[in-house]
Amino acid sequence: MYEQDVAARAKAPAHGDAEAARLAVLRLLEQRPDMSQRELSEALGLSLGKTHYVLHSLLDHGLVKVGNFRRSGNKLAYAYVLTPQGLREKLRLTRSF
């Protein structure tokens, strides 16, 4: 169990590194757009509040858009989809690391 915790922290961005957090969120959402904020938070090793802040920053800048599954039985189910601008930003951030 300890080894899993260490591995999870190793892939999580540093808490003070906003660009690393943005890149990590963009990467995860590209792979799994149906992730909830709680799932993102757990996958990144960030607090739910920090994850909410980063995600809404991406939404405000037009890098991610939100769509809901209207036909889903779960009306709270959302998909976070990278916009073309979001894909370019992900590429830019990836190149800078």
PDB file of N, CA and C in Angstrom, residues 15-87:
ATOM      1  N   HIS A  15       2.140  20.932  -5.814  1.00  0.00           N
ATOM      2  CA  HIS A  15       0.998  21.768  -5.450  1.00  0.00           C
ATOM      3  C   HIS A  15       1.178  23.215  -5.885  1.00  0.00           C
ATOM      4  N   GLY A  16       2.393  23.711  -5.997  1.00  0.00           N
ATOM      5  CA  GLY A  16       2.613  25.087  -6.392  1.00  0.00           C
ATOM      6  C   GLY A  16       2.777  25.269  -7.885  1.00  0.00           C
ATOM      7  N   ASP A  17       2.768  24.210  -8.628  1.00  0.00           N
ATOM      8  CA  ASP A  17       3.046  24.297 -10.056  1.00  0.00           C
ATOM      9  C   ASP A  17       1.736  24.282 -10.848  1.00  0.00           C
ATOM     10  N   ALA A  18       1.231  25.467 -11.156  1.00  0.00           N
ATOM     11  CA  ALA A  18      -0.063  25.592 -11.835  1.00  0.00           C
ATOM     12  C   ALA A  18      -0.033  25.002 -13.237  1.00  0.00           C
ATOM     13  N   GLU A  19       1.045  25.231 -13.981  1.00  0.00           N
ATOM     14  CA  GLU A  19       1.101  24.698 -15.344  1.00  0.00           C
ATOM     15  C   GLU A  19       1.134  23.178 -15.351  1.00  0.00           C
ATOM     16  N   ALA A  20       1.836  22.579 -14.400  1.00  0.00           N
ATOM     17  CA  ALA A  20       1.874  21.121 -14.320  1.00  0.00           C
ATOM     18  C   ALA A  20       0.491  20.571 -13.996  1.00  0.00           C
ATOM     19  N   ALA A  21      -0.232  21.256 -13.116  1.00  0.00           N
ATOM     20  CA  ALA A  21      -1.586  20.822 -12.772  1.00  0.00           C
ATOM     21  C   ALA A  21      -2.504  20.943 -13.980  1.00  0.00           C
ATOM     22  N   ARG A  22      -2.388  22.051 -14.713  1.00  0.00           N
ATOM     23  CA  ARG A  22      -3.209  22.232 -15.920  1.00  0.00           C
ATOM     24  C   ARG A  22      -2.928  21.136 -16.938  1.00  0.00           C
ATOM     25  N   LEU A  23      -1.646  20.842 -17.147  1.00  0.00           N
ATOM     26  CA  LEU A  23      -1.279  19.801 -18.105  1.00  0.00           C
ATOM     27  C   LEU A  23      -1.812  18.446 -17.655  1.00  0.00           C
ATOM     28  N   ALA A  24      -1.688  18.145 -16.382  1.00  0.00           N
ATOM     29  CA  ALA A  24      -2.167  16.861 -15.873  1.00  0.00           C
ATOM     30  C   ALA A  24      -3.673  16.724 -16.070  1.00  0.00           C
ATOM     31  N   VAL A  25      -4.417  17.795 -15.807  1.00  0.00           N
ATOM     32  CA  VAL A  25      -5.872  17.758 -15.993  1.00  0.00           C
ATOM     33  C   VAL A  25      -6.202  17.589 -17.473  1.00  0.00           C
ATOM     34  N   LEU A  26      -5.522  18.328 -18.343  1.00  0.00           N
ATOM     35  CA  LEU A  26      -5.775  18.209 -19.783  1.00  0.00           C
ATOM     36  C   LEU A  26      -5.492  16.792 -20.278  1.00  0.00           C
ATOM     37  N   ARG A  27      -4.403  16.206 -19.806  1.00  0.00           N
ATOM     38  CA  ARG A  27      -4.063  14.833 -20.223  1.00  0.00           C
ATOM     39  C   ARG A  27      -5.131  13.839 -19.773  1.00  0.00           C
ATOM     40  N   LEU A  28      -5.543  13.954 -18.517  1.00  0.00           N
ATOM     41  CA  LEU A  28      -6.546  13.018 -18.009  1.00  0.00           C
ATOM     42  C   LEU A  28      -7.887  13.172 -18.716  1.00  0.00           C
ATOM     43  N   LEU A  29      -8.288  14.415 -18.954  1.00  0.00           N
ATOM     44  CA  LEU A  29      -9.586  14.639 -19.597  1.00  0.00           C
ATOM     45  C   LEU A  29      -9.575  14.221 -21.061  1.00  0.00           C
ATOM     46  N   GLU A  30      -8.410  14.290 -21.686  1.00  0.00           N
ATOM     47  CA  GLU A  30      -8.328  13.815 -23.072  1.00  0.00           C
ATOM     48  C   GLU A  30      -8.554  12.305 -23.113  1.00  0.00           C
ATOM     49  N   GLN A  31      -8.015  11.610 -22.134  1.00  0.00           N
ATOM     50  CA  GLN A  31      -8.159  10.154 -22.077  1.00  0.00           C
ATOM     51  C   GLN A  31      -9.528   9.728 -21.571  1.00  0.00           C
ATOM     52  N   ARG A  32     -10.035  10.442 -20.552  1.00  0.00           N
ATOM     53  CA  ARG A  32     -11.312  10.074 -19.937  1.00  0.00           C
ATOM     54  C   ARG A  32     -12.164  11.304 -19.691  1.00  0.00           C
ATOM     55  N   PRO A  33     -12.866  11.778 -20.714  1.00  0.00           N
ATOM     56  CA  PRO A  33     -13.666  12.992 -20.555  1.00  0.00           C
ATOM     57  C   PRO A  33     -14.822  12.848 -19.573  1.00  0.00           C
ATOM     58  N   ASP A  34     -15.161  11.632 -19.203  1.00  0.00           N
ATOM     59  CA  ASP A  34     -16.290  11.409 -18.296  1.00  0.00           C
ATOM     60  C   ASP A  34     -15.888  11.408 -16.824  1.00  0.00           C
ATOM     61  N   MET A  35     -14.625  11.730 -16.514  1.00  0.00           N
ATOM     62  CA  MET A  35     -14.170  11.737 -15.122  1.00  0.00           C
ATOM     63  C   MET A  35     -14.874  12.841 -14.344  1.00  0.00           C
ATOM     64  N   SER A  36     -15.252  12.538 -13.131  1.00  0.00           N
ATOM     65  CA  SER A  36     -15.831  13.552 -12.246  1.00  0.00           C
ATOM     66  C   SER A  36     -14.690  14.357 -11.626  1.00  0.00           C
ATOM     67  N   GLN A  37     -15.044  15.480 -11.027  1.00  0.00           N
ATOM     68  CA  GLN A  37     -14.023  16.273 -10.343  1.00  0.00           C
ATOM     69  C   GLN A  37     -13.394  15.478  -9.208  1.00  0.00           C
ATOM     70  N   ARG A  38     -14.179  14.697  -8.529  1.00  0.00           N
ATOM     71  CA  ARG A  38     -13.656  13.877  -7.435  1.00  0.00           C
ATOM     72  C   ARG A  38     -12.655  12.840  -7.971  1.00  0.00           C
ATOM     73  N   GLU A  39     -12.981  12.204  -9.088  1.00  0.00           N
ATOM     74  CA  GLU A  39     -12.058  11.230  -9.691  1.00  0.00           C
ATOM     75  C   GLU A  39     -10.781  11.918 -10.157  1.00  0.00           C
ATOM     76  N   LEU A  40     -10.909  13.100 -10.762  1.00  0.00           N
ATOM     77  CA  LEU A  40      -9.723  13.865 -11.160  1.00  0.00           C
ATOM     78  C   LEU A  40      -8.858  14.178  -9.949  1.00  0.00           C
ATOM     79  N   SER A  41      -9.495  14.632  -8.891  1.00  0.00           N
ATOM     80  CA  SER A  41      -8.796  14.984  -7.671  1.00  0.00           C
ATOM     81  C   SER A  41      -7.994  13.801  -7.131  1.00  0.00           C
ATOM     82  N   GLU A  42      -8.637  12.643  -7.079  1.00  0.00           N
ATOM     83  CA  GLU A  42      -7.964  11.445  -6.569  1.00  0.00           C
ATOM     84  C   GLU A  42      -6.826  11.015  -7.492  1.00  0.00           C
ATOM     85  N   ALA A  43      -7.041  11.081  -8.802  1.00  0.00           N
ATOM     86  CA  ALA A  43      -6.012  10.661  -9.756  1.00  0.00           C
ATOM     87  C   ALA A  43      -4.795  11.584  -9.712  1.00  0.00           C
ATOM     88  N   LEU A  44      -5.026  12.869  -9.449  1.00  0.00           N
ATOM     89  CA  LEU A  44      -3.935  13.836  -9.431  1.00  0.00           C
ATOM     90  C   LEU A  44      -3.285  13.987  -8.066  1.00  0.00           C
ATOM     91  N   GLY A  45      -3.946  13.524  -7.031  1.00  0.00           N
ATOM     92  CA  GLY A  45      -3.414  13.703  -5.685  1.00  0.00           C
ATOM     93  C   GLY A  45      -3.561  15.138  -5.206  1.00  0.00           C
ATOM     94  N   LEU A  46      -4.557  15.848  -5.744  1.00  0.00           N
ATOM     95  CA  LEU A  46      -4.832  17.223  -5.347  1.00  0.00           C
ATOM     96  C   LEU A  46      -6.106  17.268  -4.529  1.00  0.00           C
ATOM     97  N   SER A  47      -6.280  18.352  -3.792  1.00  0.00           N
ATOM     98  CA  SER A  47      -7.533  18.516  -3.063  1.00  0.00           C
ATOM     99  C   SER A  47      -8.657  18.743  -4.069  1.00  0.00           C
ATOM    100  N   LEU A  48      -9.868  18.475  -3.645  1.00  0.00           N
ATOM    101  CA  LEU A  48     -11.027  18.688  -4.515  1.00  0.00           C
ATOM    102  C   LEU A  48     -11.157  20.172  -4.855  1.00  0.00           C
ATOM    103  N   GLY A  49     -10.869  21.045  -3.919  1.00  0.00           N
ATOM    104  CA  GLY A  49     -10.938  22.487  -4.164  1.00  0.00           C
ATOM    105  C   GLY A  49      -9.936  22.944  -5.208  1.00  0.00           C
ATOM    106  N   LYS A  50      -8.702  22.451  -5.120  1.00  0.00           N
ATOM    107  CA  LYS A  50      -7.667  22.802  -6.102  1.00  0.00           C
ATOM    108  C   LYS A  50      -8.052  22.276  -7.478  1.00  0.00           C
ATOM    109  N   THR A  51      -8.574  21.061  -7.531  1.00  0.00           N
ATOM    110  CA  THR A  51      -9.002  20.478  -8.801  1.00  0.00           C
ATOM    111  C   THR A  51     -10.124  21.314  -9.401  1.00  0.00           C
ATOM    112  N   HIS A  52     -11.083  21.722  -8.576  1.00  0.00           N
ATOM    113  CA  HIS A  52     -12.189  22.566  -9.035  1.00  0.00           C
ATOM    114  C   HIS A  52     -11.644  23.881  -9.599  1.00  0.00           C
ATOM    115  N   TYR A  53     -10.698  24.487  -8.911  1.00  0.00           N
ATOM    116  CA  TYR A  53     -10.096  25.745  -9.341  1.00  0.00           C
ATOM    117  C   TYR A  53      -9.411  25.581 -10.703  1.00  0.00           C
ATOM    118  N   VAL A  54      -8.591  24.542 -10.862  1.00  0.00           N
ATOM    119  CA  VAL A  54      -7.864  24.310 -12.113  1.00  0.00           C
ATOM    120  C   VAL A  54      -8.847  24.037 -13.248  1.00  0.00           C
ATOM    121  N   LEU A  55      -9.842  23.195 -12.997  1.00  0.00           N
ATOM    122  CA  LEU A  55     -10.811  22.855 -14.029  1.00  0.00           C
ATOM    123  C   LEU A  55     -11.594  24.079 -14.473  1.00  0.00           C
ATOM    124  N   HIS A  56     -12.016  24.903 -13.530  1.00  0.00           N
ATOM    125  CA  HIS A  56     -12.771  26.102 -13.902  1.00  0.00           C
ATOM    126  C   HIS A  56     -11.896  27.141 -14.590  1.00  0.00           C
ATOM    127  N   SER A  57     -10.620  27.158 -14.288  1.00  0.00           N
ATOM    128  CA  SER A  57      -9.696  28.021 -15.014  1.00  0.00           C
ATOM    129  C   SER A  57      -9.624  27.576 -16.483  1.00  0.00           C
ATOM    130  N   LEU A  58      -9.546  26.273 -16.704  1.00  0.00           N
ATOM    131  CA  LEU A  58      -9.519  25.744 -18.073  1.00  0.00           C
ATOM    132  C   LEU A  58     -10.827  26.046 -18.802  1.00  0.00           C
ATOM    133  N   LEU A  59     -11.941  25.921 -18.094  1.00  0.00           N
ATOM    134  CA  LEU A  59     -13.247  26.254 -18.681  1.00  0.00           C
ATOM    135  C   LEU A  59     -13.325  27.741 -19.028  1.00  0.00           C
ATOM    136  N   ASP A  60     -12.884  28.610 -18.117  1.00  0.00           N
ATOM    137  CA  ASP A  60     -12.932  30.055 -18.333  1.00  0.00           C
ATOM    138  C   ASP A  60     -12.071  30.497 -19.509  1.00  0.00           C
ATOM    139  N   HIS A  61     -10.967  29.796 -19.746  1.00  0.00           N
ATOM    140  CA  HIS A  61     -10.074  30.134 -20.853  1.00  0.00           C
ATOM    141  C   HIS A  61     -10.475  29.447 -22.158  1.00  0.00           C
ATOM    142  N   GLY A  62     -11.553  28.681 -22.132  1.00  0.00           N
ATOM    143  CA  GLY A  62     -12.038  28.031 -23.350  1.00  0.00           C
ATOM    144  C   GLY A  62     -11.235  26.818 -23.778  1.00  0.00           C
ATOM    145  N   LEU A  63     -10.465  26.248 -22.852  1.00  0.00           N
ATOM    146  CA  LEU A  63      -9.640  25.083 -23.186  1.00  0.00           C
ATOM    147  C   LEU A  63     -10.410  23.782 -23.037  1.00  0.00           C
ATOM    148  N   VAL A  64     -11.464  23.825 -22.245  1.00  0.00           N
ATOM    149  CA  VAL A  64     -12.308  22.662 -21.993  1.00  0.00           C
ATOM    150  C   VAL A  64     -13.753  23.140 -22.062  1.00  0.00           C
ATOM    151  N   LYS A  65     -14.622  22.302 -22.594  1.00  0.00           N
ATOM    152  CA  LYS A  65     -16.044  22.619 -22.549  1.00  0.00           C
ATOM    153  C   LYS A  65     -16.769  21.475 -21.866  1.00  0.00           C
ATOM    154  N   VAL A  66     -17.937  21.788 -21.337  1.00  0.00           N
ATOM    155  CA  VAL A  66     -18.704  20.806 -20.583  1.00  0.00           C
ATOM    156  C   VAL A  66     -19.927  20.419 -21.394  1.00  0.00           C
ATOM    157  N   GLY A  67     -20.169  19.133 -21.456  1.00  0.00           N
ATOM    158  CA  GLY A  67     -21.393  18.629 -22.060  1.00  0.00           C
ATOM    159  C   GLY A  67     -22.010  17.629 -21.108  1.00  0.00           C
ATOM    160  N   ASN A  68     -23.326  17.569 -21.055  1.00  0.00           N
ATOM    161  CA  ASN A  68     -23.929  16.560 -20.185  1.00  0.00           C
ATOM    162  C   ASN A  68     -24.578  15.481 -21.042  1.00  0.00           C
ATOM    163  N   PHE A  69     -24.739  14.331 -20.455  1.00  0.00           N
ATOM    164  CA  PHE A  69     -25.339  13.202 -21.143  1.00  0.00           C
ATOM    165  C   PHE A  69     -26.845  13.304 -20.965  1.00  0.00           C
ATOM    166  N   ARG A  70     -27.509  13.917 -21.896  1.00  0.00           N
ATOM    167  CA  ARG A  70     -28.947  14.147 -21.768  1.00  0.00           C
ATOM    168  C   ARG A  70     -29.738  12.844 -21.705  1.00  0.00           C
ATOM    169  N   ARG A  71     -29.270  11.836 -22.362  1.00  0.00           N
ATOM    170  CA  ARG A  71     -29.996  10.565 -22.375  1.00  0.00           C
ATOM    171  C   ARG A  71     -29.621   9.665 -21.207  1.00  0.00           C
ATOM    172  N   SER A  72     -28.680  10.131 -20.427  1.00  0.00           N
ATOM    173  CA  SER A  72     -28.228   9.345 -19.287  1.00  0.00           C
ATOM    174  C   SER A  72     -29.271   9.371 -18.173  1.00  0.00           C
ATOM    175  N   GLY A  73     -29.383   8.290 -17.452  1.00  0.00           N
ATOM    176  CA  GLY A  73     -30.255   8.258 -16.287  1.00  0.00           C
ATOM    177  C   GLY A  73     -29.721   9.128 -15.167  1.00  0.00           C
ATOM    178  N   ASN A  74     -28.409   9.379 -15.186  1.00  0.00           N
ATOM    179  CA  ASN A  74     -27.770  10.225 -14.184  1.00  0.00           C
ATOM    180  C   ASN A  74     -27.643  11.631 -14.760  1.00  0.00           C
ATOM    181  N   LYS A  75     -28.537  12.512 -14.394  1.00  0.00           N
ATOM    182  CA  LYS A  75     -28.544  13.864 -14.955  1.00  0.00           C
ATOM    183  C   LYS A  75     -27.354  14.703 -14.489  1.00  0.00           C
ATOM    184  N   LEU A  76     -26.598  14.215 -13.521  1.00  0.00           N
ATOM    185  CA  LEU A  76     -25.419  14.939 -13.064  1.00  0.00           C
ATOM    186  C   LEU A  76     -24.159  14.505 -13.799  1.00  0.00           C
ATOM    187  N   ALA A  77     -24.293  13.597 -14.758  1.00  0.00           N
ATOM    188  CA  ALA A  77     -23.131  13.104 -15.490  1.00  0.00           C
ATOM    189  C   ALA A  77     -22.706  14.124 -16.544  1.00  0.00           C
ATOM    190  N   TYR A  78     -21.451  14.501 -16.511  1.00  0.00           N
ATOM    191  CA  TYR A  78     -20.910  15.465 -17.457  1.00  0.00           C
ATOM    192  C   TYR A  78     -19.705  14.877 -18.159  1.00  0.00           C
ATOM    193  N   ALA A  79     -19.408  15.446 -19.315  1.00  0.00           N
ATOM    194  CA  ALA A  79     -18.181  15.110 -20.022  1.00  0.00           C
ATOM    195  C   ALA A  79     -17.398  16.405 -20.196  1.00  0.00           C
ATOM    196  N   TYR A  80     -16.137  16.385 -19.866  1.00  0.00           N
ATOM    197  CA  TYR A  80     -15.261  17.535 -20.053  1.00  0.00           C
ATOM    198  C   TYR A  80     -14.457  17.269 -21.314  1.00  0.00           C
ATOM    199  N   VAL A  81     -14.724  18.044 -22.360  1.00  0.00           N
ATOM    200  CA  VAL A  81     -14.131  17.800 -23.673  1.00  0.00           C
ATOM    201  C   VAL A  81     -13.127  18.900 -23.981  1.00  0.00           C
ATOM    202  N   LEU A  82     -11.931  18.497 -24.410  1.00  0.00           N
ATOM    203  CA  LEU A  82     -10.930  19.481 -24.799  1.00  0.00           C
ATOM    204  C   LEU A  82     -11.348  20.154 -26.094  1.00  0.00           C
ATOM    205  N   THR A  83     -11.244  21.452 -26.130  1.00  0.00           N
ATOM    206  CA  THR A  83     -11.516  22.211 -27.340  1.00  0.00           C
ATOM    207  C   THR A  83     -10.259  22.187 -28.209  1.00  0.00           C
ATOM    208  N   PRO A  84     -10.359  22.614 -29.463  1.00  0.00           N
ATOM    209  CA  PRO A  84      -9.132  22.702 -30.282  1.00  0.00           C
ATOM    210  C   PRO A  84      -8.065  23.577 -29.614  1.00  0.00           C
ATOM    211  N   GLN A  85      -8.495  24.660 -28.989  1.00  0.00           N
ATOM    212  CA  GLN A  85      -7.562  25.514 -28.262  1.00  0.00           C
ATOM    213  C   GLN A  85      -6.953  24.763 -27.079  1.00  0.00           C
ATOM    214  N   GLY A  86      -7.744  23.924 -26.423  1.00  0.00           N
ATOM    215  CA  GLY A  86      -7.253  23.114 -25.319  1.00  0.00           C
ATOM    216  C   GLY A  86      -6.215  22.098 -25.771  1.00  0.00           C
ATOM    217  N   LEU A  87      -6.435  21.509 -26.944  1.00  0.00           N
ATOM    218  CA  LEU A  87      -5.454  20.568 -27.486  1.00  0.00           C
ATOM    219  C   LEU A  87      -4.142  21.282 -27.803  1.00  0.00           C
TER     220      LEU A  87
END
